[in-house]
PDB file of C-alpha atoms in Angstrom:
ATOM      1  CA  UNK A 361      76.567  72.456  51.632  1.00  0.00           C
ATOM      2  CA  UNK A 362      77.751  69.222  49.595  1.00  0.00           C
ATOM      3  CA  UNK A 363      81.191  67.213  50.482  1.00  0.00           C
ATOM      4  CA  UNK A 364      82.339  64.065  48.229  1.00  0.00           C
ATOM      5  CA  UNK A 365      84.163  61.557  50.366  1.00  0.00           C
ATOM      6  CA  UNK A 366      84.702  64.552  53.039  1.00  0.00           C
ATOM      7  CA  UNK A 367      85.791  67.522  50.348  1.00  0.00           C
ATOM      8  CA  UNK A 368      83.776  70.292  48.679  1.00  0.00           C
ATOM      9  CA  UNK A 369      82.403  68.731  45.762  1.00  0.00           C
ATOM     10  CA  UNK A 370      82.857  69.803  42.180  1.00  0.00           C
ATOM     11  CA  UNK A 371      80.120  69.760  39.191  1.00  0.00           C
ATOM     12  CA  UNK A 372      82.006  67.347  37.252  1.00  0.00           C
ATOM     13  CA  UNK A 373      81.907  65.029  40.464  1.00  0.00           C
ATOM     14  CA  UNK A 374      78.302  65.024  40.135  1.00  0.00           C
ATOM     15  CA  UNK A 375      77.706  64.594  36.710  1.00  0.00           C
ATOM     16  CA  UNK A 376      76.750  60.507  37.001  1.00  0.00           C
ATOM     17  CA  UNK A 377      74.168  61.717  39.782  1.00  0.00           C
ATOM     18  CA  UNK A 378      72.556  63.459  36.782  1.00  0.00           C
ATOM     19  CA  UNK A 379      73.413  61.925  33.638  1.00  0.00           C
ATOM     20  CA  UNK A 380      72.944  58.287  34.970  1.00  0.00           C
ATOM     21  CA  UNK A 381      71.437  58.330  38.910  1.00  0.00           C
ATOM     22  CA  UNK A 382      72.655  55.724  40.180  1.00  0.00           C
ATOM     23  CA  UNK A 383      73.323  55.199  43.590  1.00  0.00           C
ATOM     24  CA  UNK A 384      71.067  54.795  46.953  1.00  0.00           C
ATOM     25  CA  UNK A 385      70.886  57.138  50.130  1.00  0.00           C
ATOM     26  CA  UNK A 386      69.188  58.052  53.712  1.00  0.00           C
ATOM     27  CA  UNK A 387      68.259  61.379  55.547  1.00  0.00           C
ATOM     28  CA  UNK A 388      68.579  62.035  58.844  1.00  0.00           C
ATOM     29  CA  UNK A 389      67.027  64.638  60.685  1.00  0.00           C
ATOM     30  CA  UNK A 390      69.560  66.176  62.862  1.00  0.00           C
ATOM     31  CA  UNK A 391      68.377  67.641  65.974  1.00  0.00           C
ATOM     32  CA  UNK A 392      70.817  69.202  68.545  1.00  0.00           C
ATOM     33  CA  UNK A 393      73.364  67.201  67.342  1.00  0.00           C
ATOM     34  CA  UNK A 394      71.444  63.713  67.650  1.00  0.00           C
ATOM     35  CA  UNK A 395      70.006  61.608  65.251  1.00  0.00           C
ATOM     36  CA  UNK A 396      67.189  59.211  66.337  1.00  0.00           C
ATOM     37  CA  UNK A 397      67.722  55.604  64.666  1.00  0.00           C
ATOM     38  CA  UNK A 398      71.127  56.690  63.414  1.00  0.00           C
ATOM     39  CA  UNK A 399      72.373  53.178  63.871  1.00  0.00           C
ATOM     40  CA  UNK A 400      69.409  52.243  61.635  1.00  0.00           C
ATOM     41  CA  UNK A 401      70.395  54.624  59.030  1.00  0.00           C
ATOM     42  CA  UNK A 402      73.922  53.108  58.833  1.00  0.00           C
ATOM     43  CA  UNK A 403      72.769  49.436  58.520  1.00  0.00           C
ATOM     44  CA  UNK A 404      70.692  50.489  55.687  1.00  0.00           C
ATOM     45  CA  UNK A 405      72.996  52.162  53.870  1.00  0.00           C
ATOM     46  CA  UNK A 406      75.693  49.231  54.010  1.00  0.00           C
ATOM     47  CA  UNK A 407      72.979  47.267  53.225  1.00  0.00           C
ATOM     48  CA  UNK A 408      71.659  49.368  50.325  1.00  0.00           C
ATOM     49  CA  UNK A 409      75.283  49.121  48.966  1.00  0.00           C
ATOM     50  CA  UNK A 410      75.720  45.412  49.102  1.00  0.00           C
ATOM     51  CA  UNK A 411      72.261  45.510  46.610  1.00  0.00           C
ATOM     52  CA  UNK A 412      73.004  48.398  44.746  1.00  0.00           C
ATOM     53  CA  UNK A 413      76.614  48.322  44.185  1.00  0.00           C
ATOM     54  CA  UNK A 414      77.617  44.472  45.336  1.00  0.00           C
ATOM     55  CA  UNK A 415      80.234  46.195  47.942  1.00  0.00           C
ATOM     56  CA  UNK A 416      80.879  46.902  51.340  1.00  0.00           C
ATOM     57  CA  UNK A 417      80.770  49.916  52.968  1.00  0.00           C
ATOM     58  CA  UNK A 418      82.341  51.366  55.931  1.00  0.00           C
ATOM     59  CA  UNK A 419      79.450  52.921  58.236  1.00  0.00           C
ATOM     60  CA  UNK A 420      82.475  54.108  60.368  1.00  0.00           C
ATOM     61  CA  UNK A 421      83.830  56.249  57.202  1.00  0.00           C
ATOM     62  CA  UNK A 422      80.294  57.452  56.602  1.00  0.00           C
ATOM     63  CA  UNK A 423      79.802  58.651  60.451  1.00  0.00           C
ATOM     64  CA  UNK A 424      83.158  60.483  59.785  1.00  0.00           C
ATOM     65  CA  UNK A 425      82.074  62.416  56.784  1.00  0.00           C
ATOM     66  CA  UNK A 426      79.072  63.373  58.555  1.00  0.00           C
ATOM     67  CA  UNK A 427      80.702  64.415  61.634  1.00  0.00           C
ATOM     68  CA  UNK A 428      82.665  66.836  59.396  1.00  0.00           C
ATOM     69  CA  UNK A 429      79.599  68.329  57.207  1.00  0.00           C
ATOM     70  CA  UNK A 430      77.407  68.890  60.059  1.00  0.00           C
ATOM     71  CA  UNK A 431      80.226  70.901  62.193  1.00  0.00           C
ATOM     72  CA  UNK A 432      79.002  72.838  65.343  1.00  0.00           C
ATOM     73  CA  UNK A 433      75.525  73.245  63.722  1.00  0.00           C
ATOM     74  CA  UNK A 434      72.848  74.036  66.053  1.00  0.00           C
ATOM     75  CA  UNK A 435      69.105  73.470  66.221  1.00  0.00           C
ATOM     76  CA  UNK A 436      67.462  71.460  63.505  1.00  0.00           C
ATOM     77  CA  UNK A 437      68.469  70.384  60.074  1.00  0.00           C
ATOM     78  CA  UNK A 438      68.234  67.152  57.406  1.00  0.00           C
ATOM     79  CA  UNK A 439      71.561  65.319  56.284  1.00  0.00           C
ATOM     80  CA  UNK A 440      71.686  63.331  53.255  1.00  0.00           C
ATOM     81  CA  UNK A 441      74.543  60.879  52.584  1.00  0.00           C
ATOM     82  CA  UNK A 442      74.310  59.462  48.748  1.00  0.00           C
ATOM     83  CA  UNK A 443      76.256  56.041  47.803  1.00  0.00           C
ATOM     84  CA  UNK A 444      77.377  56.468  43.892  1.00  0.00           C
ATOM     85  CA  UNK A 445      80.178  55.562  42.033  1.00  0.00           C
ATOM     86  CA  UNK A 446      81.427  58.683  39.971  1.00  0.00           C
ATOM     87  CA  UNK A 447      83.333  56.530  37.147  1.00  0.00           C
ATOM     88  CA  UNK A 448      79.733  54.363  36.364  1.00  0.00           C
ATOM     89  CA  UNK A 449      77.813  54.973  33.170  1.00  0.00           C
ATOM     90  CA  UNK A 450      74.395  54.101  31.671  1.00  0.00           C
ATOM     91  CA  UNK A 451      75.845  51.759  29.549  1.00  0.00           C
ATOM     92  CA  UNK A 452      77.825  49.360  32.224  1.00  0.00           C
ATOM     93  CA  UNK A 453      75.686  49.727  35.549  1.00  0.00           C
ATOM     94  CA  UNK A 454      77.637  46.592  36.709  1.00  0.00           C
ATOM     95  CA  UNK A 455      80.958  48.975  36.649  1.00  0.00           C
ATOM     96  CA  UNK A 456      79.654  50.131  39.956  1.00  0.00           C
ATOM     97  CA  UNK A 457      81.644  48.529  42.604  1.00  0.00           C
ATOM     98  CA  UNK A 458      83.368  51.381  44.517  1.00  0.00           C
ATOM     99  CA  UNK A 459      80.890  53.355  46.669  1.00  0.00           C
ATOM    100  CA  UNK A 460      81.479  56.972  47.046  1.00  0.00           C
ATOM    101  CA  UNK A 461      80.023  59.085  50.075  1.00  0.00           C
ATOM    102  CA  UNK A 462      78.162  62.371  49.190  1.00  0.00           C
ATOM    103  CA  UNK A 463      76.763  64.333  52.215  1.00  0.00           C
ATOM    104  CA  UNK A 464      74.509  67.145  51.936  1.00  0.00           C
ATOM    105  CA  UNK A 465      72.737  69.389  54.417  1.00  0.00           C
ATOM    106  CA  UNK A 466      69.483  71.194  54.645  1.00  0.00           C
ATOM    107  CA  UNK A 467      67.019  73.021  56.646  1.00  0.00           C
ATOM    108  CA  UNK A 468      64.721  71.348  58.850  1.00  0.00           C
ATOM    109  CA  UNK A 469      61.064  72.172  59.321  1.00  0.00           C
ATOM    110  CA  UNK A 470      59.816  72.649  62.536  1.00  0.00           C
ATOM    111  CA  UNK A 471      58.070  69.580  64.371  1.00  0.00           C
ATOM    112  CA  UNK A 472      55.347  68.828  64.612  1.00  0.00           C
ATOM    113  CA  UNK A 473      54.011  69.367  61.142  1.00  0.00           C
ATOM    114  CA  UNK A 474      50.824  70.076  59.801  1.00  0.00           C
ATOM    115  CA  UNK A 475      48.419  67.649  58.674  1.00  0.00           C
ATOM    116  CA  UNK A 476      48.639  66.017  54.721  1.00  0.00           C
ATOM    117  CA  UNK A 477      46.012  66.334  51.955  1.00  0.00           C
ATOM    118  CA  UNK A 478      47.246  62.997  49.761  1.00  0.00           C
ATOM    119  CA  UNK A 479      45.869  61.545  46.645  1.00  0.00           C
ATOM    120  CA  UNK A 480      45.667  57.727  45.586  1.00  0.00           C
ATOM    121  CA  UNK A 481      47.762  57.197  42.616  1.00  0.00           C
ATOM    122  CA  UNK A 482      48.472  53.743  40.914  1.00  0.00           C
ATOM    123  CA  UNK A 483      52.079  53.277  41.247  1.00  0.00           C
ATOM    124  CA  UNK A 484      54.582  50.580  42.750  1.00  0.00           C
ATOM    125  CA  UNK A 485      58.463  51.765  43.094  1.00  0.00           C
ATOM    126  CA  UNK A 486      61.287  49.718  41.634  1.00  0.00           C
ATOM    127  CA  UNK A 487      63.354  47.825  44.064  1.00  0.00           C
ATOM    128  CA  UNK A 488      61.066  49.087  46.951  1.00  0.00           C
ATOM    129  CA  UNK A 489      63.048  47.818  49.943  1.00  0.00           C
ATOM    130  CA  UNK A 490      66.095  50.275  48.533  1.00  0.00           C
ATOM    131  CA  UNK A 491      66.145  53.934  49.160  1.00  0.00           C
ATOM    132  CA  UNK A 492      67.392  54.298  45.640  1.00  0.00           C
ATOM    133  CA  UNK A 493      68.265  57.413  43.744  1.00  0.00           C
ATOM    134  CA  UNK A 494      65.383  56.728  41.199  1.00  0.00           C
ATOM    135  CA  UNK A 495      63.018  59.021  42.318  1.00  0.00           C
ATOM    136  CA  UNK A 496      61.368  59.965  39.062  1.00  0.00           C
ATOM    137  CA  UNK A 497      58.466  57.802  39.214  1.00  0.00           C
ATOM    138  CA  UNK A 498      57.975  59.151  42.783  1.00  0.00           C
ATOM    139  CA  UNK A 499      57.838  62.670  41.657  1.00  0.00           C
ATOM    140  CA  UNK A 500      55.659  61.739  39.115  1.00  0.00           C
ATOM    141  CA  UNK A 501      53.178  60.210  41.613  1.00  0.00           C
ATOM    142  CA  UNK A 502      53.592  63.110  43.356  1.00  0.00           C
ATOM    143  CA  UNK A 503      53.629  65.892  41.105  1.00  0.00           C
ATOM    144  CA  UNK A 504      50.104  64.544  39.680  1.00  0.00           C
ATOM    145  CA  UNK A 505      48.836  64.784  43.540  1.00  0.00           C
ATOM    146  CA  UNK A 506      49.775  68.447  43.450  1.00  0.00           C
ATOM    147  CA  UNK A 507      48.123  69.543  40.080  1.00  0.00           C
ATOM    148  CA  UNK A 508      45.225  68.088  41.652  1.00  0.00           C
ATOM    149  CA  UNK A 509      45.308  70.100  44.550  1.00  0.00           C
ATOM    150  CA  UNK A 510      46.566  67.616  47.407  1.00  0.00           C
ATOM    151  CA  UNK A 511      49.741  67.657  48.756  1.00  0.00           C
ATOM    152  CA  UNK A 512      51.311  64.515  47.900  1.00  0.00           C
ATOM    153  CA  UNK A 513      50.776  60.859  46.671  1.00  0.00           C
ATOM    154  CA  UNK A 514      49.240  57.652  48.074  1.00  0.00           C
ATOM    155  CA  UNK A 515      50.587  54.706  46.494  1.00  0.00           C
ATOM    156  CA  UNK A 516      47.807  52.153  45.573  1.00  0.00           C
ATOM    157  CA  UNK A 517      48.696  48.578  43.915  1.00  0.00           C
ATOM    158  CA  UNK A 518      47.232  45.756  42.447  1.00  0.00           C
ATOM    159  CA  UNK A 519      44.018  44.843  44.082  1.00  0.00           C
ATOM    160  CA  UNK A 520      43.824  47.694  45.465  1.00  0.00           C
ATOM    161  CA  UNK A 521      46.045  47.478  47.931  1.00  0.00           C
ATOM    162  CA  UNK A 522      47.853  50.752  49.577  1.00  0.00           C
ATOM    163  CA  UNK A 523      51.527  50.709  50.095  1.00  0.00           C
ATOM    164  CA  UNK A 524      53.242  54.016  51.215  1.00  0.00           C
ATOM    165  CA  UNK A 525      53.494  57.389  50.066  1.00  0.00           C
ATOM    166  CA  UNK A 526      55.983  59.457  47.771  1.00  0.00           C
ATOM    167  CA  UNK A 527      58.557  59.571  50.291  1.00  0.00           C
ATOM    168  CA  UNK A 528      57.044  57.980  53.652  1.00  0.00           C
ATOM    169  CA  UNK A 529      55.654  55.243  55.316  1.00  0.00           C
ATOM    170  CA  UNK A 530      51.888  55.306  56.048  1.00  0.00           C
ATOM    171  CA  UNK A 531      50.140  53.827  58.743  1.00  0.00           C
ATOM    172  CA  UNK A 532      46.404  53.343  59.801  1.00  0.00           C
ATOM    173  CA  UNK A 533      44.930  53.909  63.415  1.00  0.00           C
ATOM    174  CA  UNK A 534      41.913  51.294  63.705  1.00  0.00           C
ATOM    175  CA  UNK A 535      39.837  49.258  65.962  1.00  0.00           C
ATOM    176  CA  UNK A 536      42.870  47.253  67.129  1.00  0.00           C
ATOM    177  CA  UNK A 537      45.377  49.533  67.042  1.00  0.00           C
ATOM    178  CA  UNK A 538      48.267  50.992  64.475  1.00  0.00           C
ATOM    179  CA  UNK A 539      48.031  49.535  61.131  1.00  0.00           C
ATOM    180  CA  UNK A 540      50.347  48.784  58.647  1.00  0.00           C
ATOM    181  CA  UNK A 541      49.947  48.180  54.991  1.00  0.00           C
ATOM    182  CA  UNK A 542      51.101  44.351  54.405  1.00  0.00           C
ATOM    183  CA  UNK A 543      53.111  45.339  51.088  1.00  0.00           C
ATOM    184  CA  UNK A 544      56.236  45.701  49.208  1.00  0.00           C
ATOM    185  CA  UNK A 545      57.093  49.358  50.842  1.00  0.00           C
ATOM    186  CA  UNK A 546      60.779  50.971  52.108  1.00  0.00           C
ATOM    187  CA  UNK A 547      61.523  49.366  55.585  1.00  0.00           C
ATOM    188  CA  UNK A 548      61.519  52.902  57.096  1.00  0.00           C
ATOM    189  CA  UNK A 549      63.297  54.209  59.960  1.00  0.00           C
ATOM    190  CA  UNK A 550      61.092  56.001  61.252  1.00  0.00           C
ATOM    191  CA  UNK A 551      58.678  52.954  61.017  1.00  0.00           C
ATOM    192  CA  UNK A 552      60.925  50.765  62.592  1.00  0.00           C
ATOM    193  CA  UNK A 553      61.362  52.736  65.848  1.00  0.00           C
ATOM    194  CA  UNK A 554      57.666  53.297  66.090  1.00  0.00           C
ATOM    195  CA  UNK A 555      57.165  49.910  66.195  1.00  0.00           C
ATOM    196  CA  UNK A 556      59.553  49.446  69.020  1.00  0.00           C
ATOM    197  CA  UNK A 557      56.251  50.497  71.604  1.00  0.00           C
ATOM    198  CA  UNK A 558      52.692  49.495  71.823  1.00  0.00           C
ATOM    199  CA  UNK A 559      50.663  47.293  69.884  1.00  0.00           C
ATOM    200  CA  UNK A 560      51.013  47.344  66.106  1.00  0.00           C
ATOM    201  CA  UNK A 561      49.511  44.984  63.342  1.00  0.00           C
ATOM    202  CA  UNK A 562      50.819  44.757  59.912  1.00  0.00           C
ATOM    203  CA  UNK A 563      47.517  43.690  57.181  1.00  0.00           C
ATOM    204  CA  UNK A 564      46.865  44.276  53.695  1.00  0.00           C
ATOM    205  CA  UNK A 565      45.266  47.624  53.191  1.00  0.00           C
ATOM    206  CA  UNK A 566      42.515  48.616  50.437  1.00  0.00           C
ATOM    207  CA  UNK A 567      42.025  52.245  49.562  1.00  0.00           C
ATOM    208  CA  UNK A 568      38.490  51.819  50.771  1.00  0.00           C
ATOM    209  CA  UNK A 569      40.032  50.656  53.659  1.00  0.00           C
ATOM    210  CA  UNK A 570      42.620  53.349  54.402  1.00  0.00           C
ATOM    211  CA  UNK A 571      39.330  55.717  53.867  1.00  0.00           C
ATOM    212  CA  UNK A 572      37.602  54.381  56.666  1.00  0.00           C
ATOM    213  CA  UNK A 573      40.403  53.994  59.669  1.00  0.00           C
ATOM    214  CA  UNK A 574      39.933  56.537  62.425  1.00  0.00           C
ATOM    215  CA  UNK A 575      43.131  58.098  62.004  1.00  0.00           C
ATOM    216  CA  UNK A 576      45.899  58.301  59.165  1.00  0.00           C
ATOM    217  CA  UNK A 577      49.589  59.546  59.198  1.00  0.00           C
ATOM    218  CA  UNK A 578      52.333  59.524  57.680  1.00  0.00           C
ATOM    219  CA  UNK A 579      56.322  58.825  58.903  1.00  0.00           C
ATOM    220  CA  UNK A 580      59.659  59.472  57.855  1.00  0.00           C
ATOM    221  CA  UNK A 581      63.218  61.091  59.441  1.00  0.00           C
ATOM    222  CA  UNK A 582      62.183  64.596  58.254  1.00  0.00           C
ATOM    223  CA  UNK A 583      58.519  64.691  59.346  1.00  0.00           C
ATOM    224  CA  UNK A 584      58.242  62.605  62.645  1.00  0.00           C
ATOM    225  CA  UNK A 585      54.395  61.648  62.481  1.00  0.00           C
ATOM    226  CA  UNK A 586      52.280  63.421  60.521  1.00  0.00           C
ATOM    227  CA  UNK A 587      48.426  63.327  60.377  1.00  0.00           C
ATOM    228  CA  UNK A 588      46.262  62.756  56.742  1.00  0.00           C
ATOM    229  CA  UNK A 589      44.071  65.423  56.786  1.00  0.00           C
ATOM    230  CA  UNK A 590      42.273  63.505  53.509  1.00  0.00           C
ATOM    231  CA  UNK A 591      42.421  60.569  51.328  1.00  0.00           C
ATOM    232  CA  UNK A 592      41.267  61.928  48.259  1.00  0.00           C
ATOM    233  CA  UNK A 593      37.883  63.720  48.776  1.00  0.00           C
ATOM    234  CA  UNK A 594      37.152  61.432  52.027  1.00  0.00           C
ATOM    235  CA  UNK A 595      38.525  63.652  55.289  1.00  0.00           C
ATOM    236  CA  UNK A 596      39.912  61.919  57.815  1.00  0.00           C
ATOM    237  CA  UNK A 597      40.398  63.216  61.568  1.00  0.00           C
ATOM    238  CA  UNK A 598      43.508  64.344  62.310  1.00  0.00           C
ATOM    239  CA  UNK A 599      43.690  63.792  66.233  1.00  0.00           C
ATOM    240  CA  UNK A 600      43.507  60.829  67.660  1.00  0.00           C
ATOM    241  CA  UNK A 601      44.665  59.541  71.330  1.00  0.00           C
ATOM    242  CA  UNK A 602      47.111  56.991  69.666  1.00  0.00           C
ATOM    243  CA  UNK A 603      47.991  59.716  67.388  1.00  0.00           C
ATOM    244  CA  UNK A 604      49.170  61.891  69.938  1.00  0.00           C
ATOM    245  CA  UNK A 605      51.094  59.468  71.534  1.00  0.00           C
ATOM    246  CA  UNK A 606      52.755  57.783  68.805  1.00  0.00           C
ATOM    247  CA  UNK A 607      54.014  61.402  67.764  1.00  0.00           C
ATOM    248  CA  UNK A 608      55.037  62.101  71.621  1.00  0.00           C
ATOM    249  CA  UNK A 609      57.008  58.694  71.094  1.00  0.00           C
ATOM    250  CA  UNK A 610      58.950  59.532  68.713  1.00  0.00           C
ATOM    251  CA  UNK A 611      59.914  63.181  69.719  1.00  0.00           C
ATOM    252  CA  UNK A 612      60.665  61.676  73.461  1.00  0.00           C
ATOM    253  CA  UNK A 613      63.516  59.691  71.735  1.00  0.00           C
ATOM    254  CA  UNK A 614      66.963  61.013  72.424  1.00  0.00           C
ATOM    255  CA  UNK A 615      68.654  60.140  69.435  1.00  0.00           C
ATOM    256  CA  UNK A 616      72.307  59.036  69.219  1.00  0.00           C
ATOM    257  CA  UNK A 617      74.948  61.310  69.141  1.00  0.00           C
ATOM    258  CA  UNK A 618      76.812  61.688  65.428  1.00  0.00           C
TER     259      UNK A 618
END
């Protein structure tokens, strides 16, 4: 299901997604109803827009467009509301001043998930602290993690640093506590209301590092917490007491109604 600005979108309507992509957005997983950090979601989009686009946007109009799209839906499923401007072009990116709302809705998978194979792959996203449309350097990252047999990408930066993953945060379990990687990465969500409870650190992170924590997960709206079963060829465990509780954190939140 996909509405533009509340109506059933057309092809044509989506033609700058493709030809040009660009715009910003958030998921939210749905769950009876309720969205967990939904008031999070709306500050980032307006604040997405002011960097993306230079405008304001309405979270009130936004709420209203997803009231509509998600209907009487029951159980579990993932909303996406896109920010683009339909009349932008490749040529005149500045053109994009009026923000239009795009909502779509998806399946949900069943929480909690199993645990993540990922592989380290050089790469740094553009604009990091935006949840921008570019994804293709993401899928890249993460496409090259799959022909090699893991299940998604680790991002690793200069001096080895880790940052997050192709579309999470990540965060370390280690002698003093959570962990997580002191870099440019997407202020997620998910991350943020994690942090709200118990003791967290935030530190630069090598890959060697990251190997040798006693626990590894990764976070976003869709996913909740979810354990790294490897980094690479080095396994790592996949329970953990603070793992177990972190994850029974986030499901014991009651979310906000839309």
């Amino acid at each position: 299901m996909a509405e533009l600005n509340g109506r059933p979108v057309t092809p044509d309507a989506l033609l700058t997604l493709a030809l040009t992509n660009y715009g910003h957005f958030t998921s939210m997983r749905v769950d009876n109803q309720r969205v967990r950090g939904l008031d999070l979601h709306m500050e980032r989009l307006v604040r997405d827009c002011r960097t993306v686009m230079g405008a304001e946007l309405d979270p009130d109009r936004v709420r209203r467009y997803v009231r509509q799209a998600a209907g009487d839906l029951s159980g579990s499923f993932v909303v996406r509301v896109t920010i683009f401007d339909p009349a932008v072009n490749m040529g005149r990116p500045d053109k994009a001043n009026t923000p239009h709302v795009l909502v779509t809705v998806r399946p949900a998978a069943d929480l909690p998930m199993p645990p993540l194979r990922v592989k380290s792959v050089r790469y740094e996203r553009d604009v990091p602290a935006v949840k921008h449309a570019g994804l293709f350097g993401a899928l890249h990252a993460r496409r090259t993690a799959l022909l090699d047999g893991a299940d998604d990408a680790l991002f690793v930066g200069p001096e080895d640093l880790v940052s997050e993953g192709g579309t999470w945060n990540v965060g370390f379990i280690g002698e003093d506590g959570v962990v997580w990687p002191k870099a440019d990465v997407l202020p997620g969500v998910t991350m943020a209301l994690l942090q709200q409870s118990g003791h967290h650190l935030t530190a630069p992170v090598t890959l060697a590092e990251a190997q040798g924590m006693q626990a590894a997960f990764a976070t976003n709206t869709t996913i909740g917490v979810r354990a790294l079963s490897s980094i690479d060829d080095v396994p790592m465990a996949t329970e953990h007491p603070l793992l177990t509780q972190l994850r029974d954190n986030y499901l014991a939140i009651p979310g906000e109604r839309l």
